[in-house]
Coordinates of C-alpha atoms in Angstrom, one line a residue:
M1 CA 34.8 27.5 -37.3
A2 CA 35.4 28.8 -33.9
V3 CA 34.4 26.9 -30.9
K4 CA 33.4 28.9 -27.9
E5 CA 34.8 27.5 -24.7
G6 CA 32.8 28.2 -21.7
K7 CA 32.4 26.9 -18.2
K8 CA 29.8 24.3 -17.8
K9 CA 27.4 24.8 -14.9
K10 CA 28.0 22.2 -12.3
S11 CA 25.0 20.4 -11.1
I12 CA 24.9 18.8 -7.7
Q13 CA 22.1 16.4 -7.0
Q14 CA 20.9 16.0 -3.5
P15 CA 20.6 12.4 -2.2
R16 CA 17.2 11.0 -1.7
F17 CA 18.0 9.2 1.5
D18 CA 20.3 10.2 4.3
Y19 CA 22.0 6.9 5.0
Y20 CA 24.5 8.4 7.5
N21 CA 21.8 9.5 9.9
M22 CA 19.4 6.6 9.3
D23 CA 18.6 4.7 12.6
L24 CA 18.0 1.1 11.7
D25 CA 17.9 -0.1 15.3
D26 CA 15.0 2.1 16.4
E27 CA 12.5 -0.4 17.8
D28 CA 10.5 2.0 19.9
D29 CA 8.5 3.6 17.1
I30 CA 7.4 0.5 15.3
D31 CA 3.7 1.1 15.1
L32 CA 1.8 -1.7 13.5
S33 CA -1.7 -0.5 14.5
E34 CA -1.8 2.5 12.2
D35 CA -1.0 0.7 9.0
E36 CA -3.7 -1.2 7.1
L37 CA -1.3 -4.0 6.3
S38 CA 0.2 -4.3 9.8
H39 CA 0.5 -8.1 9.4
I40 CA 3.1 -7.7 6.6
V41 CA 6.8 -7.3 7.2
E42 CA 9.4 -6.4 4.5
I43 CA 12.4 -8.7 4.3
Y44 CA 15.3 -7.1 2.5
D45 CA 19.1 -7.1 2.0
F46 CA 19.4 -10.8 1.8
P47 CA 21.6 -12.6 -0.8
T48 CA 20.2 -12.9 -4.3
D49 CA 20.7 -16.6 -4.3
F50 CA 18.2 -17.1 -1.4
K51 CA 15.2 -19.2 -2.2
T52 CA 11.8 -19.4 -0.5
E53 CA 13.0 -22.4 1.5
D54 CA 15.9 -20.4 2.8
L55 CA 13.7 -17.6 4.1
L56 CA 11.3 -20.1 5.5
K57 CA 14.1 -21.8 7.4
L58 CA 15.1 -18.4 9.0
F59 CA 11.5 -18.0 10.1
Q60 CA 10.9 -21.6 11.2
C61 CA 9.7 -20.5 14.7
Y62 CA 6.9 -18.6 13.0
Q63 CA 6.0 -21.3 10.5
R64 CA 2.4 -21.6 11.6
G65 CA 1.4 -18.1 10.8
F66 CA 3.9 -17.2 8.2
D67 CA 4.1 -17.0 4.4
I68 CA 6.4 -15.3 1.9
K69 CA 5.5 -13.3 -1.2
W70 CA 8.4 -12.2 -3.4
V71 CA 8.9 -8.6 -4.6
D72 CA 12.2 -8.9 -6.3
D73 CA 15.6 -10.8 -5.9
T74 CA 16.5 -9.0 -2.6
H75 CA 13.0 -8.1 -1.3
A76 CA 10.2 -10.2 0.0
L77 CA 7.0 -9.7 2.0
G78 CA 6.6 -11.8 5.1
L79 CA 2.9 -12.3 6.0
F80 CA 2.3 -12.8 9.7
S81 CA -0.5 -12.3 12.1
S82 CA 0.0 -8.9 13.8
P83 CA 1.3 -10.1 17.2
I84 CA 3.8 -12.4 15.6
A85 CA 4.9 -9.6 13.2
R86 CA 5.9 -7.5 16.2
E87 CA 7.9 -10.4 17.6
A88 CA 9.6 -11.0 14.2
L89 CA 10.6 -7.3 13.9
S90 CA 12.3 -7.4 17.3
S91 CA 14.5 -10.4 16.3
K92 CA 17.9 -9.9 14.5
H93 CA 19.1 -11.9 11.6
P94 CA 22.7 -11.5 10.3
L95 CA 21.7 -12.6 6.7
M96 CA 18.8 -10.1 6.2
K97 CA 17.0 -7.1 7.6
L98 CA 13.4 -6.6 8.6
R99 CA 11.2 -3.6 8.8
P100 CA 7.4 -3.0 9.0
L101 CA 5.6 -2.3 5.8
S102 CA 4.8 1.2 7.0
K103 CA 8.6 2.0 6.9
S104 CA 9.3 0.2 3.6
S105 CA 9.9 1.8 0.2
S106 CA 7.0 3.1 -1.8
A107 CA 7.6 0.4 -4.5
T108 CA 7.2 -2.3 -1.9
K109 CA 4.1 -0.7 -0.5
A110 CA 2.6 -0.5 -3.9
K111 CA 3.4 -4.1 -4.6
A112 CA 1.8 -5.2 -1.3
R113 CA -1.4 -3.2 -2.0
S114 CA -1.6 -4.6 -5.5
F115 CA -2.1 -8.1 -4.1
S116 CA -5.7 -8.4 -2.9
Y117 CA -5.0 -11.6 -1.1
L118 CA -2.4 -9.9 1.2
L119 CA -5.2 -7.9 2.8
P120 CA -6.3 -9.0 6.2
A121 CA -9.3 -11.3 6.4
K122 CA -12.7 -9.6 6.9
E123 CA -14.5 -10.1 10.1
R124 CA -17.0 -13.0 10.1
P125 CA -20.5 -11.7 10.3
Q126 CA -22.6 -12.4 13.4
T127 CA -24.5 -15.6 13.1
S128 CA -27.8 -16.8 14.4
A129 CA -29.0 -20.3 15.2
A130 CA -32.6 -19.5 14.2
L131 CA -32.5 -21.2 10.7
A132 CA -30.7 -24.3 12.0
R133 CA -33.2 -24.6 14.9
K134 CA -36.1 -24.2 12.4
L135 CA -34.7 -26.9 10.1
V136 CA -34.0 -29.4 12.9
I137 CA -37.4 -28.9 14.5
G138 CA -39.1 -29.3 11.1
A139 CA -37.1 -32.5 10.3
L140 CA -37.8 -34.0 13.7
G141 CA -41.4 -33.0 13.8
V142 CA -41.2 -31.6 17.3
K143 CA -42.7 -28.4 18.7
S144 CA -40.4 -25.5 19.4
N145 CA -39.8 -24.5 23.0
L146 CA -39.2 -20.8 22.1
T147 CA -41.8 -18.3 23.1
K148 CA -43.5 -16.0 20.6
E149 CA -41.4 -13.0 21.9
Q150 CA -38.1 -14.9 21.4
R151 CA -39.1 -15.9 17.9
D152 CA -40.1 -12.3 17.0
A153 CA -36.8 -11.0 18.5
E154 CA -34.8 -13.5 16.4
R155 CA -36.8 -12.5 13.3
R156 CA -36.2 -8.8 13.9
K157 CA -32.5 -9.4 14.4
L158 CA -32.2 -11.3 11.1
Q159 CA -34.2 -8.6 9.3
E160 CA -31.9 -5.9 10.7
A161 CA -28.8 -7.9 9.6
R162 CA -30.3 -8.3 6.2
Q163 CA -31.0 -4.6 5.9
K164 CA -27.5 -3.7 7.0
R165 CA -26.0 -6.1 4.5
M166 CA -28.2 -4.6 1.7
A167 CA -27.2 -1.0 2.7
A168 CA -23.5 -1.9 2.7
K169 CA -23.9 -3.6 -0.7
Q170 CA -25.7 -0.6 -2.2
K171 CA -23.1 1.8 -0.8
E172 CA -20.3 -0.3 -2.3
D173 CA -22.1 -0.6 -5.6
A174 CA -22.6 3.2 -5.7
W175 CA -18.8 3.7 -5.3
E176 CA -18.2 1.1 -8.0
G177 CA -20.6 2.8 -10.4
K178 CA -23.0 -0.2 -10.6

């Protein structure tokens, strides 16, 4: 049986990332306003034996508005409020590196989006004192000092808010298929 000897075709695989031309100290183009998760910072390249307490010690000056969620042994997500996140990104740590979530790896971004509790809090709806006033006046048995026009304006405002809330719920339910 004769074995044919031929030349194997050499395959050269192009690198995914150009580490030689990567600029890690580029602080000017950190744009937190565009990203939906701008209050989250990726913490990476720290020793694998680091624990949550170790990372918290490194960020002790941001303790009030700071929390950590782990991605893997050498990656974690730092949850800040947006202004504090910008300050943290400008600081340098010899034991780890920081970058905004918008510049992190796709795996880290996917992990961050998979946690619903990482999303920023929704805005609190506008409130009205009409119901509280009505309850207090009813409990005390006193007459209201509001004019009829003021009561009607409050009633219209509450009705509009109720309609907006219902429209938003219906729109959300339509997308959800309910």
